[in-house]
PDB file of C-alpha atoms in Angstrom:
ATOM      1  CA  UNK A   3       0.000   0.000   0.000  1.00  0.00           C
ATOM      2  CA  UNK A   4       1.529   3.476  -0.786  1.00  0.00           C
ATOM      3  CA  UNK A   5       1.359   5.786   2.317  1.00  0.00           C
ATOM      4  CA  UNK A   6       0.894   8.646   0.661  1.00  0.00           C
ATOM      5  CA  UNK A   7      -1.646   7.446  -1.824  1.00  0.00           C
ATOM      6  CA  UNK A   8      -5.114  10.044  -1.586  1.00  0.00           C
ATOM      7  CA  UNK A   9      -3.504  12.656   0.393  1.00  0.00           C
ATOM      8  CA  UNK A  10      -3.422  15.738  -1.566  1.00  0.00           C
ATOM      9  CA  UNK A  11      -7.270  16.241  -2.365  1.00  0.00           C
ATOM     10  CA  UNK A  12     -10.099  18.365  -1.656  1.00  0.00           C
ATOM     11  CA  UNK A  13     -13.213  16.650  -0.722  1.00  0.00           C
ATOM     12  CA  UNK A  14     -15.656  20.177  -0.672  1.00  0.00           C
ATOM     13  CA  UNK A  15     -15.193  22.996  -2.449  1.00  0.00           C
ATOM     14  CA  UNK A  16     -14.820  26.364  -0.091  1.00  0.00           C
ATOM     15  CA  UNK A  17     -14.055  29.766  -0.976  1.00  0.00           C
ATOM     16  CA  UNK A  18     -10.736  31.237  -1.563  1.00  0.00           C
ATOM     17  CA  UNK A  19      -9.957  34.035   0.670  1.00  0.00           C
ATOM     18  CA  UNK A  20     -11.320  37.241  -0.196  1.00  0.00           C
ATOM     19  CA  UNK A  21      -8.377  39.517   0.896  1.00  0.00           C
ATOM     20  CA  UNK A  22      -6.394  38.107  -1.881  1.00  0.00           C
ATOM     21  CA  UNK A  23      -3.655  36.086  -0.388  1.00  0.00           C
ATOM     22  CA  UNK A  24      -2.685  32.775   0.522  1.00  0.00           C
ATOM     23  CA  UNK A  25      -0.305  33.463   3.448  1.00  0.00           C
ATOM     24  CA  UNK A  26       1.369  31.052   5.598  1.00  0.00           C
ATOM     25  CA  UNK A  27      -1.604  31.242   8.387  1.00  0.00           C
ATOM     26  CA  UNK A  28      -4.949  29.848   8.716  1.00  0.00           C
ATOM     27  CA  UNK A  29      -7.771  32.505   7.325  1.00  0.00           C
ATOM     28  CA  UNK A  30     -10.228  29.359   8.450  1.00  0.00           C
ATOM     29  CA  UNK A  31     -12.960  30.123  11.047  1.00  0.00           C
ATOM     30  CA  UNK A  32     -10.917  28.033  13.666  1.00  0.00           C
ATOM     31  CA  UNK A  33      -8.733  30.408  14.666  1.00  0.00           C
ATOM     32  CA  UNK A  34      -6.981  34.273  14.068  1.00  0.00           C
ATOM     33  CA  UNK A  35      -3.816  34.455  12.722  1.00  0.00           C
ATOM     34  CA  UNK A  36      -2.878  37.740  15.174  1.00  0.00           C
ATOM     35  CA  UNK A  37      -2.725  37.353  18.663  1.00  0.00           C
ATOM     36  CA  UNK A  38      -1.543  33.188  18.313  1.00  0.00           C
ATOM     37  CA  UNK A  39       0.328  32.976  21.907  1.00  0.00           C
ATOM     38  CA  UNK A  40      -2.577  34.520  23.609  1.00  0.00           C
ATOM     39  CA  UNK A  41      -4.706  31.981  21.644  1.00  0.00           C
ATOM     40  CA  UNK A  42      -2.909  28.912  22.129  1.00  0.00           C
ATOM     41  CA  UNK A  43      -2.539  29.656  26.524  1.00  0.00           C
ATOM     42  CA  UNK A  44      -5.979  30.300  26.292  1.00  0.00           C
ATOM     43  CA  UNK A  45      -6.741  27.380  24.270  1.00  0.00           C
ATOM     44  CA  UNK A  46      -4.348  24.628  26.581  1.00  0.00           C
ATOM     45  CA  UNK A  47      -5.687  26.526  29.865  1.00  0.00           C
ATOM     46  CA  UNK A  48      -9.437  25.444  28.634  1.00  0.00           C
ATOM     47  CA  UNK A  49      -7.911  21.938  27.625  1.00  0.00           C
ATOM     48  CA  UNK A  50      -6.597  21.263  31.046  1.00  0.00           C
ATOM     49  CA  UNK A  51     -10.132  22.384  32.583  1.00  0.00           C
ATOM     50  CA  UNK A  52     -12.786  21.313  30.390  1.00  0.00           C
ATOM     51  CA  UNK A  53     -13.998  17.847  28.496  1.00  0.00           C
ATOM     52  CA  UNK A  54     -11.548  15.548  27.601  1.00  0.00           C
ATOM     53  CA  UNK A  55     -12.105  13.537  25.103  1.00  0.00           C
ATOM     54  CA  UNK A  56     -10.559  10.377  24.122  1.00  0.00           C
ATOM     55  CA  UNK A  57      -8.812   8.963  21.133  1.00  0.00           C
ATOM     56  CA  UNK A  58     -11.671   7.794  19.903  1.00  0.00           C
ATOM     57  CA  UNK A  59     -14.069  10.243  20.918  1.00  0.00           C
ATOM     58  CA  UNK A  60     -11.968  12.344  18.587  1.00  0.00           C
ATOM     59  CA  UNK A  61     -11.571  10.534  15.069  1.00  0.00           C
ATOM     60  CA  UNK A  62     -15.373  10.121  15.975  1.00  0.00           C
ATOM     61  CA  UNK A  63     -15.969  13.694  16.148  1.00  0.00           C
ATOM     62  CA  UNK A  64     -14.258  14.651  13.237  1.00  0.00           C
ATOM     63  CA  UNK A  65     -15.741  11.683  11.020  1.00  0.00           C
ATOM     64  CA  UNK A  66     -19.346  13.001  12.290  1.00  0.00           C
ATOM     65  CA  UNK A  67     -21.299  15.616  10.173  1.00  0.00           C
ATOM     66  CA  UNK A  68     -22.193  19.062  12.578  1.00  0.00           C
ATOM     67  CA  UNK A  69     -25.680  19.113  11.456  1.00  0.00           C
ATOM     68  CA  UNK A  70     -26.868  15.827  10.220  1.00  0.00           C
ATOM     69  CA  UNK A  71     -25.098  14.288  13.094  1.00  0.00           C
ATOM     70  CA  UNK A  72     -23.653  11.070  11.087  1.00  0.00           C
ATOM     71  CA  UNK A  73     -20.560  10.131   9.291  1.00  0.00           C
ATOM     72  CA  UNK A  74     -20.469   9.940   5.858  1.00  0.00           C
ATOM     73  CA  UNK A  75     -22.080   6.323   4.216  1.00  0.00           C
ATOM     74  CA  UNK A  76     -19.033   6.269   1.948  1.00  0.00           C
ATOM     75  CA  UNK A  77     -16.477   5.885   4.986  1.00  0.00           C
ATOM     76  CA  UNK A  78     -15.138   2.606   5.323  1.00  0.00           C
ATOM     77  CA  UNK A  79     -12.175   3.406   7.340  1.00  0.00           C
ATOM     78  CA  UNK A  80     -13.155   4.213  10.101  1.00  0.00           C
ATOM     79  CA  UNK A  81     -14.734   1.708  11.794  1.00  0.00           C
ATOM     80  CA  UNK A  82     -11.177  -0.244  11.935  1.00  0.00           C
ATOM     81  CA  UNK A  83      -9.680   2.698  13.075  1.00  0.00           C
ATOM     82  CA  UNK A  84     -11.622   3.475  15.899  1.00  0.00           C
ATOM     83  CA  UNK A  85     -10.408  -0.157  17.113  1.00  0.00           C
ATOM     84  CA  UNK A  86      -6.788   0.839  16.351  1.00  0.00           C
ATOM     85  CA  UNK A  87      -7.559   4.099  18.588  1.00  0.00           C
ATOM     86  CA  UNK A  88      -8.609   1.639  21.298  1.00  0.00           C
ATOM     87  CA  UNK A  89      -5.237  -0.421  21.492  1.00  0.00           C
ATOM     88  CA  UNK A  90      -3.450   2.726  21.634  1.00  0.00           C
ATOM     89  CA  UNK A  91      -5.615   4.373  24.280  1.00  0.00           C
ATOM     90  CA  UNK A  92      -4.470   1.148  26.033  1.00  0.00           C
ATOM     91  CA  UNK A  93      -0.814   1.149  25.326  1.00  0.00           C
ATOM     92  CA  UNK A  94      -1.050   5.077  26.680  1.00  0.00           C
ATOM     93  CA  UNK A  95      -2.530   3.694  29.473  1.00  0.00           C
ATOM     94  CA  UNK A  96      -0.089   1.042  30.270  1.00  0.00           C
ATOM     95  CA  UNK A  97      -2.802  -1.291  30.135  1.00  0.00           C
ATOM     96  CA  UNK A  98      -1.023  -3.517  27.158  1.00  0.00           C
ATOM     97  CA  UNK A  99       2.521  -3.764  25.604  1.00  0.00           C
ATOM     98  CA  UNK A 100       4.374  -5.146  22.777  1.00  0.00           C
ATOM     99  CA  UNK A 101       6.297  -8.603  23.183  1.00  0.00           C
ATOM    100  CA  UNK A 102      10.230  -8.194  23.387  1.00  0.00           C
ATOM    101  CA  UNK A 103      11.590  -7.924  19.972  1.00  0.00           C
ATOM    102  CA  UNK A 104      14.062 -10.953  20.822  1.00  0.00           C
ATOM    103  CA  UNK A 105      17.484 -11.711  19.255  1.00  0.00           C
ATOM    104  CA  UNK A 106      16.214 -12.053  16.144  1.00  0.00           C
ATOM    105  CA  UNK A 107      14.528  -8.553  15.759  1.00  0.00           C
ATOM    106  CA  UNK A 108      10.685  -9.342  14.883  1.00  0.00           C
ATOM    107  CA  UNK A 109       8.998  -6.997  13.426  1.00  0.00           C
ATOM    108  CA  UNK A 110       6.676  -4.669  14.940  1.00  0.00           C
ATOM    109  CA  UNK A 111       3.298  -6.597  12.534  1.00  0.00           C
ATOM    110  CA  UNK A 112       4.595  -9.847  13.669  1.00  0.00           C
ATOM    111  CA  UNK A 113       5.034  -9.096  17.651  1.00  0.00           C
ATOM    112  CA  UNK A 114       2.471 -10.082  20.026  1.00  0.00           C
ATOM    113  CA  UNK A 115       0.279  -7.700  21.900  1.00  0.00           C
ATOM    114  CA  UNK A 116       0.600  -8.576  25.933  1.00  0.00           C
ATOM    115  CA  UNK A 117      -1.398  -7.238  28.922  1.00  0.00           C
ATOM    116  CA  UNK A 118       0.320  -5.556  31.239  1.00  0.00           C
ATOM    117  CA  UNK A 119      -2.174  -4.634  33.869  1.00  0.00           C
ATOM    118  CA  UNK A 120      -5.675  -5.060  33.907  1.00  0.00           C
ATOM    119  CA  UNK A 121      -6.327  -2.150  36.072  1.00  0.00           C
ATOM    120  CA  UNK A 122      -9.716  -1.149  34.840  1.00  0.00           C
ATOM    121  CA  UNK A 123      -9.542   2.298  33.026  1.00  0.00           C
ATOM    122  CA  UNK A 124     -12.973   3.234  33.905  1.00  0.00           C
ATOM    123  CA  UNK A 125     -14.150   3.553  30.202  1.00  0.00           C
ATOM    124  CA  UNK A 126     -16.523   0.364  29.236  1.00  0.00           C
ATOM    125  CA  UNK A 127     -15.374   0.330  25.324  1.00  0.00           C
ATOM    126  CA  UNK A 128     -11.528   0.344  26.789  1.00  0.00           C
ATOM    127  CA  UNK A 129     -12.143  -2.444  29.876  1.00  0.00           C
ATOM    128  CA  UNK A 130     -14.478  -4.425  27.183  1.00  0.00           C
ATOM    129  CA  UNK A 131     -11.242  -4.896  24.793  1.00  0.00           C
ATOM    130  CA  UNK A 132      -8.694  -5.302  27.860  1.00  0.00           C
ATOM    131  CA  UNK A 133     -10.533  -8.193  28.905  1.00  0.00           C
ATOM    132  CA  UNK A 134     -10.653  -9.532  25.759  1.00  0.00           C
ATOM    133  CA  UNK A 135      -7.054  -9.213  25.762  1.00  0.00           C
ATOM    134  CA  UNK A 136      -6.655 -10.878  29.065  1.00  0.00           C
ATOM    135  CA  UNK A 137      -8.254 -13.820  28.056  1.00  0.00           C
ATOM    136  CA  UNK A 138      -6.522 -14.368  25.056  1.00  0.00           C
ATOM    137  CA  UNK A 139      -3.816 -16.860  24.832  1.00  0.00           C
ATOM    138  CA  UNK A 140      -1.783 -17.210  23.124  1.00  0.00           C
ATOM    139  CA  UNK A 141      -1.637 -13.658  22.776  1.00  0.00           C
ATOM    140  CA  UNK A 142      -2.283 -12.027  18.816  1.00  0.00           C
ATOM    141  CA  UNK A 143      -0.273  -9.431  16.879  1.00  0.00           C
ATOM    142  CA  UNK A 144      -1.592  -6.102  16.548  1.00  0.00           C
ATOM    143  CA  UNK A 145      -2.835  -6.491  13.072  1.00  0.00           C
ATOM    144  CA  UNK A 146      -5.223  -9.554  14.277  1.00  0.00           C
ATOM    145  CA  UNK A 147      -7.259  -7.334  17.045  1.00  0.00           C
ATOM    146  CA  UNK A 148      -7.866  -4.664  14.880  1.00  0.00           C
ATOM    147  CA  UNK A 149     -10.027  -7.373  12.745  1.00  0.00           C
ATOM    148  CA  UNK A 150     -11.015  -9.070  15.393  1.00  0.00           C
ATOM    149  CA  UNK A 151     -12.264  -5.965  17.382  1.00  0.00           C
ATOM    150  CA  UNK A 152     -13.993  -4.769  14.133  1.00  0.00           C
ATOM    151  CA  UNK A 153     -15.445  -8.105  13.432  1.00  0.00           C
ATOM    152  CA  UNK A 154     -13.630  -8.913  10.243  1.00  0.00           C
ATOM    153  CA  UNK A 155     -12.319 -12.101  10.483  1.00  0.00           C
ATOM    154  CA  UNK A 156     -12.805 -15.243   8.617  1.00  0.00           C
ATOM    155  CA  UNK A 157     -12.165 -17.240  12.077  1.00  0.00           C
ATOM    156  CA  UNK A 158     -16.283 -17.760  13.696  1.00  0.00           C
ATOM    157  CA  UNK A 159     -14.297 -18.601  17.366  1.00  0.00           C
ATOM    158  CA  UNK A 160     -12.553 -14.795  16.763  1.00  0.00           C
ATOM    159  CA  UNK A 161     -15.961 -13.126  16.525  1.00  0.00           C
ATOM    160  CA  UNK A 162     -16.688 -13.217  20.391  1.00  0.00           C
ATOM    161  CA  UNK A 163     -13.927 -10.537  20.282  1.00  0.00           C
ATOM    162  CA  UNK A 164     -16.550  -8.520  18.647  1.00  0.00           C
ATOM    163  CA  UNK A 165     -17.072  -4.860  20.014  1.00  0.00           C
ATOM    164  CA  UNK A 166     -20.364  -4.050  18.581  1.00  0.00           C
ATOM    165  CA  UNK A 167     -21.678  -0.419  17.977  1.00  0.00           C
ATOM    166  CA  UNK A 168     -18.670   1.149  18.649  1.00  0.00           C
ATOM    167  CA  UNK A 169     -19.328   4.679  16.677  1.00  0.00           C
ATOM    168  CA  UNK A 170     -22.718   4.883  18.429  1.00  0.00           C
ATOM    169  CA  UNK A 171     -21.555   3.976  22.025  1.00  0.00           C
ATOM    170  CA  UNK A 172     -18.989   7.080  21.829  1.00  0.00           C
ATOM    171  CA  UNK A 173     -21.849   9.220  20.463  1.00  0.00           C
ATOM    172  CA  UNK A 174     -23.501   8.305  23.214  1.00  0.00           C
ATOM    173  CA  UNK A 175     -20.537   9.269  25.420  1.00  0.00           C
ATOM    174  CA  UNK A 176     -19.838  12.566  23.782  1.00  0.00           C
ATOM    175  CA  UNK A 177     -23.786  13.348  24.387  1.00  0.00           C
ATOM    176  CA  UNK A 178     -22.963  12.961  28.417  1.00  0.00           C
ATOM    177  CA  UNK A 179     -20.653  15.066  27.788  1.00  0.00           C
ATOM    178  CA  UNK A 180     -22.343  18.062  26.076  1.00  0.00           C
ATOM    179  CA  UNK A 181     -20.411  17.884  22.598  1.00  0.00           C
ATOM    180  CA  UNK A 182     -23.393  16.032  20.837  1.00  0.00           C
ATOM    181  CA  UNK A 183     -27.051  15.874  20.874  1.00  0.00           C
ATOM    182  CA  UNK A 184     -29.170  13.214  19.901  1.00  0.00           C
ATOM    183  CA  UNK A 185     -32.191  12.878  16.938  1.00  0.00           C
ATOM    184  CA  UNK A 186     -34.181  10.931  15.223  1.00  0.00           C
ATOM    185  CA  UNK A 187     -34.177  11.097  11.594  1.00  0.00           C
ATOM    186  CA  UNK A 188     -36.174   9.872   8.793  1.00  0.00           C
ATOM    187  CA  UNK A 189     -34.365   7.869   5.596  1.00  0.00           C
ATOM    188  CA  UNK A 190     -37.349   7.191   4.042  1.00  0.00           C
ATOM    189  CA  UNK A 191     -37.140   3.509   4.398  1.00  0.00           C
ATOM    190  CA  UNK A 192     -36.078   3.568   7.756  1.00  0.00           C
ATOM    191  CA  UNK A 193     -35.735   5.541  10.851  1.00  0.00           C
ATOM    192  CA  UNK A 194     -31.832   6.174  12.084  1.00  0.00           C
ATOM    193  CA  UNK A 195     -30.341   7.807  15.454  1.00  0.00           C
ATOM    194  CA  UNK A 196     -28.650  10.481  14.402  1.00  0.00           C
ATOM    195  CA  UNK A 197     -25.878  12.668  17.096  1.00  0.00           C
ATOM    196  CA  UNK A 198     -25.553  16.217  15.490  1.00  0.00           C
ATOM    197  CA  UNK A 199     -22.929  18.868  17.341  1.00  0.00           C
ATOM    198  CA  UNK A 200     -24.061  20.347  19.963  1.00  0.00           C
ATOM    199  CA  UNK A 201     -20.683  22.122  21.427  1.00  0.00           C
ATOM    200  CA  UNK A 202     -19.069  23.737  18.698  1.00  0.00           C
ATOM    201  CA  UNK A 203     -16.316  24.997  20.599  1.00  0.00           C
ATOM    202  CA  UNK A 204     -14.800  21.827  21.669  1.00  0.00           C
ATOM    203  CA  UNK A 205     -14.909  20.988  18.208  1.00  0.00           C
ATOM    204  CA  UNK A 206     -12.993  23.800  16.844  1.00  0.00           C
ATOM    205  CA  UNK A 207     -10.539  23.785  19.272  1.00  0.00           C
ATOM    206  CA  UNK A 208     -10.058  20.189  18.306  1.00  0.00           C
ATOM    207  CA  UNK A 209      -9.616  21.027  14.818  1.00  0.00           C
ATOM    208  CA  UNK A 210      -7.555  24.153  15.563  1.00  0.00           C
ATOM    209  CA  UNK A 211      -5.300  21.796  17.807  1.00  0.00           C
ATOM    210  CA  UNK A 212      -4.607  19.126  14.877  1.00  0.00           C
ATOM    211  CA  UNK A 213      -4.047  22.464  12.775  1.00  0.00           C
ATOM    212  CA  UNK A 214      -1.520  24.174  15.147  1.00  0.00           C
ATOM    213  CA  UNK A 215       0.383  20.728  15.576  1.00  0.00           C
ATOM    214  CA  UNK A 216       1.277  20.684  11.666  1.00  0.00           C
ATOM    215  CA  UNK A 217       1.686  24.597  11.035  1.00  0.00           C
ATOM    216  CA  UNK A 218       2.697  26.720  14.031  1.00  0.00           C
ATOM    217  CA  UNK A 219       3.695  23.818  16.618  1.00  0.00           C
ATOM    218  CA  UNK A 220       5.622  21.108  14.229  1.00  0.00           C
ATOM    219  CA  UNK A 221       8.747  20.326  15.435  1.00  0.00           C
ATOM    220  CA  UNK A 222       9.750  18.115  12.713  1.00  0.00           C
ATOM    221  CA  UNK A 223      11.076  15.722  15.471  1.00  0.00           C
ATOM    222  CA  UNK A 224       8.530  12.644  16.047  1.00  0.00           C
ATOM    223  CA  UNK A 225      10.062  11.453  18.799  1.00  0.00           C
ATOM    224  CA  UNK A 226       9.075  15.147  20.361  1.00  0.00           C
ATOM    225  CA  UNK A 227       5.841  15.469  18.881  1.00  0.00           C
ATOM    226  CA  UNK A 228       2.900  14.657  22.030  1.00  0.00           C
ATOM    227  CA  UNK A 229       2.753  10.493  21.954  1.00  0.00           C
ATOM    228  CA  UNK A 230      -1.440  11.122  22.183  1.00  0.00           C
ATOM    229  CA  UNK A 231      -1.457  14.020  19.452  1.00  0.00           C
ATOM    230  CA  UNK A 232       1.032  11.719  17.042  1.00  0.00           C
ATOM    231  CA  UNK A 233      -1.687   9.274  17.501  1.00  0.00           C
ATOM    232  CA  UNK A 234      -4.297  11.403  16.275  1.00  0.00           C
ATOM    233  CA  UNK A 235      -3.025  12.771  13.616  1.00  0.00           C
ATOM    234  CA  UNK A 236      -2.215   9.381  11.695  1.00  0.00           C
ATOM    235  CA  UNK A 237      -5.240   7.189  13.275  1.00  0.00           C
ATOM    236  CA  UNK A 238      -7.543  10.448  11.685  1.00  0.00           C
ATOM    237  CA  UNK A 239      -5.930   9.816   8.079  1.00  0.00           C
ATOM    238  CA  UNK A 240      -6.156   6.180   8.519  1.00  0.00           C
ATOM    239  CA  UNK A 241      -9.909   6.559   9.394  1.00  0.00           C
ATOM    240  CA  UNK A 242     -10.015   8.535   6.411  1.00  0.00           C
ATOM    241  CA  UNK A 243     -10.848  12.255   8.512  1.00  0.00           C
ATOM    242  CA  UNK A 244      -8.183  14.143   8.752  1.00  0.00           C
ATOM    243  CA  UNK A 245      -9.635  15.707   5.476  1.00  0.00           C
ATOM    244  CA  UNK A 246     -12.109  17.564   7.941  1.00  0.00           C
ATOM    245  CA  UNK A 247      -9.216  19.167  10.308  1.00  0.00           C
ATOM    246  CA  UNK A 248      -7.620  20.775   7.254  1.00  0.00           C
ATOM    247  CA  UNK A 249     -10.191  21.546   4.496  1.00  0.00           C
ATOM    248  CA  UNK A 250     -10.653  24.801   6.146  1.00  0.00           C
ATOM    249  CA  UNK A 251      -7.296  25.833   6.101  1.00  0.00           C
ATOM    250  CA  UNK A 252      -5.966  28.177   3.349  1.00  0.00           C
ATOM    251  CA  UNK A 253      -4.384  26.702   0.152  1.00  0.00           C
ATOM    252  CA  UNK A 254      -0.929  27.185   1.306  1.00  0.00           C
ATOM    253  CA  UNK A 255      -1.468  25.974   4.932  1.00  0.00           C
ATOM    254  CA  UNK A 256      -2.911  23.221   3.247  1.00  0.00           C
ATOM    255  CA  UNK A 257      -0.710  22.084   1.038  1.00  0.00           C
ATOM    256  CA  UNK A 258       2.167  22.502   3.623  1.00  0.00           C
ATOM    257  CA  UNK A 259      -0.133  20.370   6.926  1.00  0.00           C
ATOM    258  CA  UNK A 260      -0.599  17.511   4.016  1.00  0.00           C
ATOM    259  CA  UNK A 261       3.201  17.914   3.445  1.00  0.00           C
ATOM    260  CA  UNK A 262       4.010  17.140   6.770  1.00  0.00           C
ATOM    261  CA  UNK A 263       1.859  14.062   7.371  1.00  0.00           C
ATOM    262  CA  UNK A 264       2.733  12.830   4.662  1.00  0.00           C
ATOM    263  CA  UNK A 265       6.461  12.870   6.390  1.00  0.00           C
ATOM    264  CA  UNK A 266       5.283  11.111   9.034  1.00  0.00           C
ATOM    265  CA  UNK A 267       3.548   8.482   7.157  1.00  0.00           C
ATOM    266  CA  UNK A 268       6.757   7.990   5.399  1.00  0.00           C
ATOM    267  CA  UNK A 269       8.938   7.424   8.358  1.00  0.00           C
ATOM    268  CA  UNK A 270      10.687   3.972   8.935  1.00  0.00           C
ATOM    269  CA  UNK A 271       8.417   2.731  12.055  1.00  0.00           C
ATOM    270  CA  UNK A 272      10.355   0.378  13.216  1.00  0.00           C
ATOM    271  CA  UNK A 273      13.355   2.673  13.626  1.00  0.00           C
ATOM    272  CA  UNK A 274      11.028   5.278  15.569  1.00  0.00           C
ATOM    273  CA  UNK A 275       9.737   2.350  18.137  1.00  0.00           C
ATOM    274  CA  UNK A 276      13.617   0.861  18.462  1.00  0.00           C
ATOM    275  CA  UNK A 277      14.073   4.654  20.078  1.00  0.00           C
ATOM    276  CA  UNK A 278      14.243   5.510  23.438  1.00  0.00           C
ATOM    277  CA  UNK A 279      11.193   6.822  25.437  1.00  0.00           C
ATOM    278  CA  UNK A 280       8.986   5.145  22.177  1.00  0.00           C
ATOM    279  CA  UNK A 281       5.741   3.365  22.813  1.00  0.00           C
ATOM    280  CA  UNK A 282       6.016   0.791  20.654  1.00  0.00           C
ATOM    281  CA  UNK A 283       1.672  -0.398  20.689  1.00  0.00           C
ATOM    282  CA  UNK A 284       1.758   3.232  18.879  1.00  0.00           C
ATOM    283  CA  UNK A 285       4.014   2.083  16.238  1.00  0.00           C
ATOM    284  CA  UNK A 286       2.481  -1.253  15.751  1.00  0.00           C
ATOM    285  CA  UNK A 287      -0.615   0.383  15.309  1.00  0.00           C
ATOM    286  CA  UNK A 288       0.420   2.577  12.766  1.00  0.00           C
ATOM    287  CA  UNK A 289       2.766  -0.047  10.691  1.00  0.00           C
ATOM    288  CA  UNK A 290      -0.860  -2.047  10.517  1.00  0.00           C
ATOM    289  CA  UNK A 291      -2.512   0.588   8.520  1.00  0.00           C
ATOM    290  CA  UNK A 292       0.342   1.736   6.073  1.00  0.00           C
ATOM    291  CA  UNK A 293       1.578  -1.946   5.298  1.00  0.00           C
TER     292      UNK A 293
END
């Protein structure tokens, strides 16, 4: 599979901007250019006080239409990586780890995926997966609990492993915690739940955060890059809506965000997880998707 492959597009058209420039800022309606410090304290003093969200809450939120409250029928991505957001919510957690590599050096897709703790996290999606892992033995590689989690396996004794309604069991999470809303909408043939946005602001700064982390905030260091925001970025393009985060930005921002993931998407990821201070479940979870 080529990393890179479907990167550079626009999915929507939107208006150039109307003062004539593409500049190296954002002219999107997530954030000013002027006054960015100010912004981004006020912006991480709100993050450390208000709704956290996790991993998957996230991809979630930017998969899901604001006002239809759904995420697009043509999205086939994303169920699989909501389930790799779960095994990395669990290696962040220090809930599961990578086998040793051994003398011989396996690779990150061929290692094994081992609990190590089954300290309940407190979220049931999370605990429902961790005890699937506990119970597993021998243990599997990455690769095989992201189908089995999703329920795409050929093996019938794998489908137990099953986590069922994922996308609308975080809906329903993100409507406890104010960011959604919940509907009932007519298809014609059928009647469907739908979750539109409630919270717009903890949307935008979510999309002004992935934004920031490409253009004014990239390091061009991975290893120094925030493990969870690393995470993000790549497990939104593998669930195919990262698109969302930067079709607002300005042709030139764009261009130069898409750029940079695609730098990361390119890197050698078993070198990164051989580094020091590396979680390696994050690797493995990425080397799944780009093989």
């Amino acid at each position: 599979m080529n990393r890179s492959e479907g990167l550079v597009r626009r999915v929507k058209t939107r208006d150039t901007d109307s003062n004539g420039g593409g500049g190296g800022s954002s002219s999107s309606q997530y954030g000013d250019a002027e006054n960015k410090n100010e912004q981004e304290e006020e912006l991480e003093d709100c993050d450390s006080k208000e709704t956290r969200l996790t991993l998957m809450e996230e991809v979630l939120l930017l998969g899901l239409k604001d006002k239809e409250g759904y995420t697009s029928f043509w999205n086939d991505c994303i169920s699989s990586g909501l389930r790799g957001c779960i095994l990395i919510e669990l290696g962040l957690r220090g809930r599961v780890e990578l086998e040793r590599a051994g003398m011989r050096r396996k690779g990150l897709c061929t290692r094994k995926i081992i609990l190590k703790s089954d300290t309940p996290t407190g979220d049931v999606l999370l605990d429902e997966a961790l005890k699937h892992v506990k119970e597993t033995d021998p243990p599997e590689t990455i690769q095989n609990w992201i189908e089995y989690l999703s329920g795409e396996t050929w093996n019938p004794l794998k489908l137990r492993y099953q986590l069922k309604n994922v996308r609308e069991r975080l809906a329903k999470n993100l409507v406890e915690k104010g960011v959604l809303t919940t509907e009932k909408q007519n298809f014609l043939l059928f009647d469907m739940t739908t979750h539109p946005l409630n919270d717009n602001v903890i949307k935008c700064r979510l999309v002004k955060k992935i934004q920031d982390s490409v253009l004014t905030k990239w390091v061009n260091d991975p290893q120094r890059i925030d493990k969870r925001m690393l995470a993000l970025i790549l497990l939104a393009h593998a669930s195919d809506v990262l698109e969302n985060a930067f079709a607002p930005l300005n042709d030139d921002d764009y261009e130069l965000a898409m750029r940079r993931v695609r730098e990361l998407l390119d890197l050698d990821f078993e070198a990164e997880a051989a580094k020091s201070n590396s979680n390696e479940v994050i690797w493995a979870v990425f080397a799944a998707f780009t093989k």
